[in-house]
Amino acid sequence: MRTKDSHDGRGRGGTTEQGGRRGDRGQAVARQAGMGETGGVSPLPVFLFPSELVFYCEQRSSHRRVLTLYNPYSFSLSFKMLCTAPSLYRVVEAEGSVRAKSCVDLVVRHLDVSPGNWGRRDRFRLEVRGGGQVGGREIWAELRGGEEKGGGVEEEEERRRRKQRGEERRTAGQQRALSALSPLLVPTHTHLQLPTCTGVRSLSQWVVCVVVGVLCVAVLMLPLHTESSSMVPLCLHVSTNLKLVCAYTLGLLTMVFLR
């Protein structure tokens, strides 16, 4: 009887231990299932380009890089940019949102390109949330010495475009200034009323115009004071300015006669 009781006790104890092990296994499976439901088996993919930022100390155009975040989903995404060295970089709009089926550009500027930071590698992390899911993407940023291959050509092209835009703006400004001053520089019939044949109401005025015209023609036929002529006395030699005045006056009289 004792032996049977001892066997019965061992059997019962074994059954109890097996039941406890089965319960522990059930709890572990339940915990794993719970983690799968809450943690998300597949995190939200993040589409961020480029995958690496490289800055060059001697190339000013490379001190500013652009990251593009794409949102191909049917829901909006909220994002936040983090960095391991926030004192060395400045991110324009480091936190915000992206509408569905659109993208946004994040401008990253390097603030300290001194030789002490050459070869330094820092890490950026972009965290996104949307549609009840969470995702993240990490990219590396590195500062290198010298210039980027082909970067000098790009900088030269950029300077040429800036110079061309500046020349176009100056030309446009000059044209606007000339258009504003054109009524003053170029007199029109509304600003300068030239005398016409109908305006000459008396014979004396006609005689004066004819005499002035003849005098202008005579002055234009006289030699210059710098020329030597034996046929014309030296006192009748005229200057260049006087001939220009006579030519201008003769032109006005010609317009009067033709109109």
PDB file of C-alpha atoms in Angstrom:
ATOM      1  CA  MET A   1       0.000   0.000   0.000  1.00  0.00           C
ATOM      2  CA  ARG A   2       2.810   2.401   0.792  1.00  0.00           C
ATOM      3  CA  THR A   3       4.445   1.653  -2.493  1.00  0.00           C
ATOM      4  CA  LYS A   4       1.228   2.342  -4.380  1.00  0.00           C
ATOM      5  CA  ASP A   5       0.713   5.580  -2.520  1.00  0.00           C
ATOM      6  CA  SER A   6       4.198   6.695  -3.345  1.00  0.00           C
ATOM      7  CA  HIS A   7       3.653   5.877  -7.020  1.00  0.00           C
ATOM      8  CA  ASP A   8       0.363   7.724  -6.998  1.00  0.00           C
ATOM      9  CA  GLY A   9       2.066  10.743  -5.446  1.00  0.00           C
ATOM     10  CA  ARG A  10       4.791  10.767  -8.067  1.00  0.00           C
ATOM     11  CA  GLY A  11       2.230  10.442 -10.851  1.00  0.00           C
ATOM     12  CA  ARG A  12       0.218  13.321  -9.528  1.00  0.00           C
ATOM     13  CA  GLY A  13       3.332  15.459  -9.091  1.00  0.00           C
ATOM     14  CA  GLY A  14       4.449  14.712 -12.660  1.00  0.00           C
ATOM     15  CA  THR A  15       1.055  15.652 -14.004  1.00  0.00           C
ATOM     16  CA  THR A  16       1.179  18.949 -12.126  1.00  0.00           C
ATOM     17  CA  GLU A  17       4.665  19.782 -13.467  1.00  0.00           C
ATOM     18  CA  GLN A  18       3.624  19.000 -17.045  1.00  0.00           C
ATOM     19  CA  GLY A  19       0.539  21.174 -16.708  1.00  0.00           C
ATOM     20  CA  GLY A  20       2.700  24.034 -15.408  1.00  0.00           C
ATOM     21  CA  ARG A  21       5.095  23.726 -18.341  1.00  0.00           C
ATOM     22  CA  ARG A  22       2.214  23.720 -20.800  1.00  0.00           C
ATOM     23  CA  GLY A  23       0.828  26.870 -19.161  1.00  0.00           C
ATOM     24  CA  ASP A  24       4.182  28.649 -19.423  1.00  0.00           C
ATOM     25  CA  ARG A  25       4.429  27.726 -23.105  1.00  0.00           C
ATOM     26  CA  GLY A  26       0.910  29.059 -23.702  1.00  0.00           C
ATOM     27  CA  GLN A  27       1.765  32.347 -22.017  1.00  0.00           C
ATOM     28  CA  ALA A  28       4.959  32.706 -24.099  1.00  0.00           C
ATOM     29  CA  VAL A  29       3.016  32.106 -27.305  1.00  0.00           C
ATOM     30  CA  ALA A  30       0.403  34.641 -26.231  1.00  0.00           C
ATOM     31  CA  ARG A  31       3.116  37.214 -25.463  1.00  0.00           C
ATOM     32  CA  GLN A  32       4.682  36.678 -28.887  1.00  0.00           C
ATOM     33  CA  ALA A  33       1.307  37.082 -30.579  1.00  0.00           C
ATOM     34  CA  GLY A  34       0.653  40.240 -28.595  1.00  0.00           C
ATOM     35  CA  MET A  35       4.028  41.684 -29.598  1.00  0.00           C
ATOM     36  CA  GLY A  36       3.307  40.899 -33.239  1.00  0.00           C
ATOM     37  CA  GLU A  37      -0.019  42.719 -33.084  1.00  0.00           C
ATOM     38  CA  THR A  38       1.197  45.839 -31.285  1.00  0.00           C
ATOM     39  CA  GLY A  39       4.729  46.156 -32.610  1.00  0.00           C
ATOM     40  CA  GLY A  40       3.812  45.756 -36.290  1.00  0.00           C
ATOM     41  CA  VAL A  41       5.315  42.888 -38.205  1.00  0.00           C
ATOM     42  CA  SER A  42       6.161  45.090 -41.195  1.00  0.00           C
ATOM     43  CA  PRO A  43       7.199  48.682 -40.269  1.00  0.00           C
ATOM     44  CA  LEU A  44       6.241  51.551 -42.573  1.00  0.00           C
ATOM     45  CA  PRO A  45       8.814  51.859 -45.406  1.00  0.00           C
ATOM     46  CA  VAL A  46      10.361  55.334 -45.740  1.00  0.00           C
ATOM     47  CA  PHE A  47      11.314  56.631 -49.188  1.00  0.00           C
ATOM     48  CA  LEU A  48      14.078  59.185 -48.610  1.00  0.00           C
ATOM     49  CA  PHE A  49      16.659  60.159 -51.226  1.00  0.00           C
ATOM     50  CA  PRO A  50      19.611  60.406 -51.506  1.00  0.00           C
ATOM     51  CA  SER A  51      20.869  57.745 -49.154  1.00  0.00           C
ATOM     52  CA  GLU A  52      23.992  59.701 -48.131  1.00  0.00           C
ATOM     53  CA  LEU A  53      24.987  63.344 -47.760  1.00  0.00           C
ATOM     54  CA  VAL A  54      28.517  64.383 -48.717  1.00  0.00           C
ATOM     55  CA  PHE A  55      29.780  67.929 -48.088  1.00  0.00           C
ATOM     56  CA  TYR A  56      32.992  69.423 -49.509  1.00  0.00           C
ATOM     57  CA  CYS A  57      34.744  72.157 -47.586  1.00  0.00           C
ATOM     58  CA  GLU A  58      36.138  74.054 -50.605  1.00  0.00           C
ATOM     59  CA  GLN A  59      32.937  73.935 -52.646  1.00  0.00           C
ATOM     60  CA  ARG A  60      30.349  76.377 -51.358  1.00  0.00           C
ATOM     61  CA  SER A  61      27.527  74.892 -53.396  1.00  0.00           C
ATOM     62  CA  SER A  62      27.997  71.550 -51.613  1.00  0.00           C
ATOM     63  CA  HIS A  63      27.455  73.076 -48.165  1.00  0.00           C
ATOM     64  CA  ARG A  64      23.742  72.858 -48.917  1.00  0.00           C
ATOM     65  CA  ARG A  65      22.177  69.493 -49.663  1.00  0.00           C
ATOM     66  CA  VAL A  66      18.566  68.565 -50.337  1.00  0.00           C
ATOM     67  CA  LEU A  67      16.784  65.449 -49.075  1.00  0.00           C
ATOM     68  CA  THR A  68      13.520  64.467 -50.745  1.00  0.00           C
ATOM     69  CA  LEU A  69      10.883  62.552 -48.801  1.00  0.00           C
ATOM     70  CA  TYR A  70       8.287  60.788 -50.971  1.00  0.00           C
ATOM     71  CA  ASN A  71       4.857  59.729 -49.744  1.00  0.00           C
ATOM     72  CA  PRO A  72       3.373  57.136 -52.128  1.00  0.00           C
ATOM     73  CA  TYR A  73       0.630  56.182 -49.672  1.00  0.00           C
ATOM     74  CA  SER A  74      -3.021  57.200 -49.656  1.00  0.00           C
ATOM     75  CA  PHE A  75      -2.687  58.850 -46.232  1.00  0.00           C
ATOM     76  CA  SER A  76      -0.610  61.752 -44.994  1.00  0.00           C
ATOM     77  CA  LEU A  77       2.654  61.305 -43.107  1.00  0.00           C
ATOM     78  CA  SER A  78       4.134  63.314 -40.274  1.00  0.00           C
ATOM     79  CA  PHE A  79       7.917  63.365 -40.048  1.00  0.00           C
ATOM     80  CA  LYS A  80      10.660  64.511 -37.726  1.00  0.00           C
ATOM     81  CA  MET A  81      14.368  64.768 -38.492  1.00  0.00           C
ATOM     82  CA  LEU A  82      16.911  63.919 -35.792  1.00  0.00           C
ATOM     83  CA  CYS A  83      20.693  64.276 -35.860  1.00  0.00           C
ATOM     84  CA  THR A  84      23.604  63.098 -33.752  1.00  0.00           C
ATOM     85  CA  ALA A  85      25.342  66.513 -34.121  1.00  0.00           C
ATOM     86  CA  PRO A  86      22.645  69.214 -34.182  1.00  0.00           C
ATOM     87  CA  SER A  87      25.201  72.000 -33.626  1.00  0.00           C
ATOM     88  CA  LEU A  88      26.907  71.285 -36.964  1.00  0.00           C
ATOM     89  CA  TYR A  89      23.816  71.168 -39.157  1.00  0.00           C
ATOM     90  CA  ARG A  90      20.688  73.136 -39.758  1.00  0.00           C
ATOM     91  CA  VAL A  91      17.655  71.464 -41.280  1.00  0.00           C
ATOM     92  CA  VAL A  92      14.981  73.650 -42.812  1.00  0.00           C
ATOM     93  CA  GLU A  93      11.565  72.323 -41.753  1.00  0.00           C
ATOM     94  CA  ALA A  94      12.974  69.495 -39.674  1.00  0.00           C
ATOM     95  CA  GLU A  95       9.437  68.608 -38.557  1.00  0.00           C
ATOM     96  CA  GLY A  96       6.233  68.647 -40.550  1.00  0.00           C
ATOM     97  CA  SER A  97       3.885  66.577 -42.671  1.00  0.00           C
ATOM     98  CA  VAL A  98       3.588  65.301 -46.227  1.00  0.00           C
ATOM     99  CA  ARG A  99       0.303  64.980 -48.058  1.00  0.00           C
ATOM    100  CA  ALA A 100      -0.692  61.766 -49.731  1.00  0.00           C
ATOM    101  CA  LYS A 101       0.862  61.072 -53.147  1.00  0.00           C
ATOM    102  CA  SER A 102       3.299  63.989 -52.831  1.00  0.00           C
ATOM    103  CA  CYS A 103       6.817  64.810 -51.688  1.00  0.00           C
ATOM    104  CA  VAL A 104       8.695  67.412 -49.682  1.00  0.00           C
ATOM    105  CA  ASP A 105      12.283  68.701 -49.812  1.00  0.00           C
ATOM    106  CA  LEU A 106      14.369  68.986 -46.665  1.00  0.00           C
ATOM    107  CA  VAL A 107      17.320  71.377 -46.959  1.00  0.00           C
ATOM    108  CA  VAL A 108      20.354  70.426 -44.866  1.00  0.00           C
ATOM    109  CA  ARG A 109      23.136  73.004 -44.386  1.00  0.00           C
ATOM    110  CA  HIS A 110      26.547  72.308 -42.903  1.00  0.00           C
ATOM    111  CA  LEU A 111      27.461  75.093 -40.472  1.00  0.00           C
ATOM    112  CA  ASP A 112      31.108  74.296 -39.721  1.00  0.00           C
ATOM    113  CA  VAL A 113      33.386  73.185 -42.568  1.00  0.00           C
ATOM    114  CA  SER A 114      36.624  73.858 -40.700  1.00  0.00           C
ATOM    115  CA  PRO A 115      39.535  71.396 -41.204  1.00  0.00           C
ATOM    116  CA  GLY A 116      38.915  69.947 -37.749  1.00  0.00           C
ATOM    117  CA  ASN A 117      35.684  68.379 -39.014  1.00  0.00           C
ATOM    118  CA  TRP A 118      37.109  66.860 -42.194  1.00  0.00           C
ATOM    119  CA  GLY A 119      36.318  63.174 -42.382  1.00  0.00           C
ATOM    120  CA  ARG A 120      33.656  63.435 -39.682  1.00  0.00           C
ATOM    121  CA  ARG A 121      30.608  61.219 -40.183  1.00  0.00           C
ATOM    122  CA  ASP A 122      27.296  62.035 -38.522  1.00  0.00           C
ATOM    123  CA  ARG A 123      23.998  60.249 -38.654  1.00  0.00           C
ATOM    124  CA  PHE A 124      20.554  61.589 -39.450  1.00  0.00           C
ATOM    125  CA  ARG A 125      17.371  59.714 -38.606  1.00  0.00           C
ATOM    126  CA  LEU A 126      13.991  60.507 -40.118  1.00  0.00           C
ATOM    127  CA  GLU A 127      11.003  59.207 -38.181  1.00  0.00           C
ATOM    128  CA  VAL A 128       7.602  59.087 -39.899  1.00  0.00           C
ATOM    129  CA  ARG A 129       4.118  58.268 -38.680  1.00  0.00           C
ATOM    130  CA  GLY A 130       0.938  57.747 -40.591  1.00  0.00           C
ATOM    131  CA  GLY A 131      -1.924  55.337 -41.108  1.00  0.00           C
ATOM    132  CA  GLY A 132      -1.404  53.901 -37.627  1.00  0.00           C
ATOM    133  CA  GLN A 133       2.141  52.820 -38.509  1.00  0.00           C
ATOM    134  CA  VAL A 134       5.612  54.034 -37.645  1.00  0.00           C
ATOM    135  CA  GLY A 135       8.737  53.977 -39.787  1.00  0.00           C
ATOM    136  CA  GLY A 136      12.264  55.317 -39.781  1.00  0.00           C
ATOM    137  CA  ARG A 137      15.229  55.798 -42.059  1.00  0.00           C
ATOM    138  CA  GLU A 138      18.860  56.602 -41.259  1.00  0.00           C
ATOM    139  CA  ILE A 139      21.367  58.286 -43.540  1.00  0.00           C
ATOM    140  CA  TRP A 140      24.995  59.270 -43.066  1.00  0.00           C
ATOM    141  CA  ALA A 141      26.516  62.707 -43.561  1.00  0.00           C
ATOM    142  CA  GLU A 142      30.224  63.217 -44.171  1.00  0.00           C
ATOM    143  CA  LEU A 143      32.435  66.297 -44.594  1.00  0.00           C
ATOM    144  CA  ARG A 144      35.329  65.876 -47.008  1.00  0.00           C
ATOM    145  CA  GLY A 145      38.198  68.138 -48.006  1.00  0.00           C
ATOM    146  CA  GLY A 146      38.711  69.567 -51.461  1.00  0.00           C
ATOM    147  CA  GLU A 147      36.053  69.814 -54.127  1.00  0.00           C
ATOM    148  CA  GLU A 148      33.642  67.384 -55.695  1.00  0.00           C
ATOM    149  CA  LYS A 149      34.639  65.973 -59.061  1.00  0.00           C
ATOM    150  CA  GLY A 150      32.840  68.008 -61.664  1.00  0.00           C
ATOM    151  CA  GLY A 151      31.719  70.458 -59.002  1.00  0.00           C
ATOM    152  CA  GLY A 152      33.909  73.244 -60.397  1.00  0.00           C
ATOM    153  CA  VAL A 153      32.090  73.030 -63.718  1.00  0.00           C
ATOM    154  CA  GLU A 154      28.736  73.211 -61.965  1.00  0.00           C
ATOM    155  CA  GLU A 155      29.827  76.225 -59.927  1.00  0.00           C
ATOM    156  CA  GLU A 156      31.106  77.959 -63.059  1.00  0.00           C
ATOM    157  CA  GLU A 157      27.808  77.276 -64.805  1.00  0.00           C
ATOM    158  CA  GLU A 158      25.908  78.591 -61.803  1.00  0.00           C
ATOM    159  CA  ARG A 159      28.013  81.769 -61.737  1.00  0.00           C
ATOM    160  CA  ARG A 160      27.440  82.238 -65.454  1.00  0.00           C
ATOM    161  CA  ARG A 161      23.687  81.879 -65.013  1.00  0.00           C
ATOM    162  CA  ARG A 162      23.710  84.365 -62.135  1.00  0.00           C
ATOM    163  CA  LYS A 163      25.727  86.834 -64.176  1.00  0.00           C
ATOM    164  CA  GLN A 164      23.349  86.457 -67.106  1.00  0.00           C
ATOM    165  CA  ARG A 165      20.324  87.005 -64.852  1.00  0.00           C
ATOM    166  CA  GLY A 166      21.997  90.102 -63.389  1.00  0.00           C
ATOM    167  CA  GLU A 167      22.673  91.503 -66.853  1.00  0.00           C
ATOM    168  CA  GLU A 168      19.085  90.839 -67.877  1.00  0.00           C
ATOM    169  CA  ARG A 169      17.800  92.641 -64.783  1.00  0.00           C
ATOM    170  CA  ARG A 170      20.096  95.608 -65.452  1.00  0.00           C
ATOM    171  CA  THR A 171      19.001  95.744 -69.080  1.00  0.00           C
ATOM    172  CA  ALA A 172      15.344  95.626 -68.050  1.00  0.00           C
ATOM    173  CA  GLY A 173      15.951  98.413 -65.533  1.00  0.00           C
ATOM    174  CA  GLN A 174      17.653 100.566 -68.157  1.00  0.00           C
ATOM    175  CA  GLN A 175      14.802 100.013 -70.582  1.00  0.00           C
ATOM    176  CA  ARG A 176      12.260 101.000 -67.934  1.00  0.00           C
ATOM    177  CA  ALA A 177      14.281 104.122 -67.132  1.00  0.00           C
ATOM    178  CA  LEU A 178      14.522 105.047 -70.823  1.00  0.00           C
ATOM    179  CA  SER A 179      10.817 104.477 -71.324  1.00  0.00           C
ATOM    180  CA  ALA A 180      10.118 106.767 -68.374  1.00  0.00           C
ATOM    181  CA  LEU A 181      12.473 109.467 -69.725  1.00  0.00           C
ATOM    182  CA  SER A 182      11.564 109.068 -73.395  1.00  0.00           C
ATOM    183  CA  PRO A 183       9.016 111.924 -73.348  1.00  0.00           C
ATOM    184  CA  LEU A 184      11.832 114.186 -72.120  1.00  0.00           C
ATOM    185  CA  LEU A 185      14.584 112.888 -74.397  1.00  0.00           C
ATOM    186  CA  VAL A 186      12.587 112.379 -77.603  1.00  0.00           C
ATOM    187  CA  PRO A 187      10.135 115.229 -78.155  1.00  0.00           C
ATOM    188  CA  THR A 188       6.988 114.326 -80.015  1.00  0.00           C
ATOM    189  CA  HIS A 189       4.437 116.419 -81.782  1.00  0.00           C
ATOM    190  CA  THR A 190       2.453 116.714 -78.559  1.00  0.00           C
ATOM    191  CA  HIS A 191       5.401 118.241 -76.690  1.00  0.00           C
ATOM    192  CA  LEU A 192       7.082 120.231 -79.437  1.00  0.00           C
ATOM    193  CA  GLN A 193       4.864 122.171 -81.786  1.00  0.00           C
ATOM    194  CA  LEU A 194       6.891 122.933 -84.899  1.00  0.00           C
ATOM    195  CA  PRO A 195       5.752 125.844 -86.967  1.00  0.00           C
ATOM    196  CA  THR A 196       3.903 124.852 -90.129  1.00  0.00           C
ATOM    197  CA  CYS A 197       3.061 126.628 -93.369  1.00  0.00           C
ATOM    198  CA  THR A 198      -0.406 127.327 -92.044  1.00  0.00           C
ATOM    199  CA  GLY A 199       1.111 128.870 -88.938  1.00  0.00           C
ATOM    200  CA  VAL A 200       3.007 131.485 -90.951  1.00  0.00           C
ATOM    201  CA  ARG A 201       0.368 134.130 -91.411  1.00  0.00           C
ATOM    202  CA  SER A 202       2.348 136.990 -92.798  1.00  0.00           C
ATOM    203  CA  LEU A 203       4.748 137.523 -95.637  1.00  0.00           C
ATOM    204  CA  SER A 204       7.387 138.856 -93.284  1.00  0.00           C
ATOM    205  CA  GLN A 205       7.574 135.580 -91.461  1.00  0.00           C
ATOM    206  CA  TRP A 206       8.079 133.741 -94.742  1.00  0.00           C
ATOM    207  CA  VAL A 207      10.821 136.160 -95.677  1.00  0.00           C
ATOM    208  CA  VAL A 208      12.549 135.644 -92.329  1.00  0.00           C
ATOM    209  CA  CYS A 209      12.461 131.868 -92.777  1.00  0.00           C
ATOM    210  CA  VAL A 210      13.880 132.102 -96.289  1.00  0.00           C
ATOM    211  CA  VAL A 211      16.636 134.481 -95.225  1.00  0.00           C
ATOM    212  CA  VAL A 212      17.608 132.287 -92.287  1.00  0.00           C
ATOM    213  CA  GLY A 213      17.703 129.268 -94.556  1.00  0.00           C
ATOM    214  CA  VAL A 214      19.924 131.025 -97.088  1.00  0.00           C
ATOM    215  CA  LEU A 215      22.281 132.160 -94.317  1.00  0.00           C
ATOM    216  CA  CYS A 216      22.516 128.607 -92.981  1.00  0.00           C
ATOM    217  CA  VAL A 217      23.369 127.288 -96.420  1.00  0.00           C
ATOM    218  CA  ALA A 218      25.983 129.993 -96.872  1.00  0.00           C
ATOM    219  CA  VAL A 219      27.591 129.224 -93.505  1.00  0.00           C
ATOM    220  CA  LEU A 220      27.694 125.533 -94.328  1.00  0.00           C
ATOM    221  CA  MET A 221      29.537 126.343 -97.567  1.00  0.00           C
ATOM    222  CA  LEU A 222      32.231 128.376 -95.781  1.00  0.00           C
ATOM    223  CA  PRO A 223      35.507 126.621 -94.905  1.00  0.00           C
ATOM    224  CA  LEU A 224      36.471 125.686 -91.369  1.00  0.00           C
ATOM    225  CA  HIS A 225      38.806 127.828 -89.324  1.00  0.00           C
ATOM    226  CA  THR A 226      41.344 125.012 -89.390  1.00  0.00           C
ATOM    227  CA  GLU A 227      41.443 124.999 -93.192  1.00  0.00           C
ATOM    228  CA  SER A 228      43.599 127.272 -95.317  1.00  0.00           C
ATOM    229  CA  SER A 229      41.950 128.841 -98.373  1.00  0.00           C
ATOM    230  CA  SER A 230      43.230 131.631-100.601  1.00  0.00           C
ATOM    231  CA  MET A 231      39.814 132.371-102.121  1.00  0.00           C
ATOM    232  CA  VAL A 232      37.978 132.999 -98.832  1.00  0.00           C
ATOM    233  CA  PRO A 233      39.284 135.529 -96.310  1.00  0.00           C
ATOM    234  CA  LEU A 234      40.366 134.199 -92.964  1.00  0.00           C
ATOM    235  CA  CYS A 235      37.672 136.178 -91.151  1.00  0.00           C
ATOM    236  CA  LEU A 236      34.957 134.169 -92.931  1.00  0.00           C
ATOM    237  CA  HIS A 237      36.252 130.831 -91.718  1.00  0.00           C
ATOM    238  CA  VAL A 238      33.777 129.317 -89.258  1.00  0.00           C
ATOM    239  CA  SER A 239      34.003 126.735 -86.482  1.00  0.00           C
ATOM    240  CA  THR A 240      32.550 123.231 -86.392  1.00  0.00           C
ATOM    241  CA  ASN A 241      30.005 124.111 -83.704  1.00  0.00           C
ATOM    242  CA  LEU A 242      28.609 126.948 -85.811  1.00  0.00           C
ATOM    243  CA  LYS A 243      28.172 124.616 -88.753  1.00  0.00           C
ATOM    244  CA  LEU A 244      26.328 122.104 -86.548  1.00  0.00           C
ATOM    245  CA  VAL A 245      23.941 124.826 -85.340  1.00  0.00           C
ATOM    246  CA  CYS A 246      23.269 125.953 -88.883  1.00  0.00           C
ATOM    247  CA  ALA A 247      22.643 122.381 -90.035  1.00  0.00           C
ATOM    248  CA  TYR A 248      20.175 121.821 -87.183  1.00  0.00           C
ATOM    249  CA  THR A 249      18.358 125.083 -87.986  1.00  0.00           C
ATOM    250  CA  LEU A 250      18.236 124.267 -91.681  1.00  0.00           C
ATOM    251  CA  GLY A 251      16.694 120.901 -90.855  1.00  0.00           C
ATOM    252  CA  LEU A 252      13.930 122.555 -88.830  1.00  0.00           C
ATOM    253  CA  LEU A 253      13.223 124.988 -91.656  1.00  0.00           C
ATOM    254  CA  THR A 254      13.094 122.089 -94.129  1.00  0.00           C
ATOM    255  CA  MET A 255      10.433 120.405 -91.994  1.00  0.00           C
ATOM    256  CA  VAL A 256       8.482 123.670 -91.947  1.00  0.00           C
ATOM    257  CA  PHE A 257       8.613 124.026 -95.711  1.00  0.00           C
ATOM    258  CA  LEU A 258       7.653 120.378 -96.361  1.00  0.00           C
ATOM    259  CA  ARG A 259       4.673 120.457 -94.016  1.00  0.00           C
TER     260      ARG A 259
END
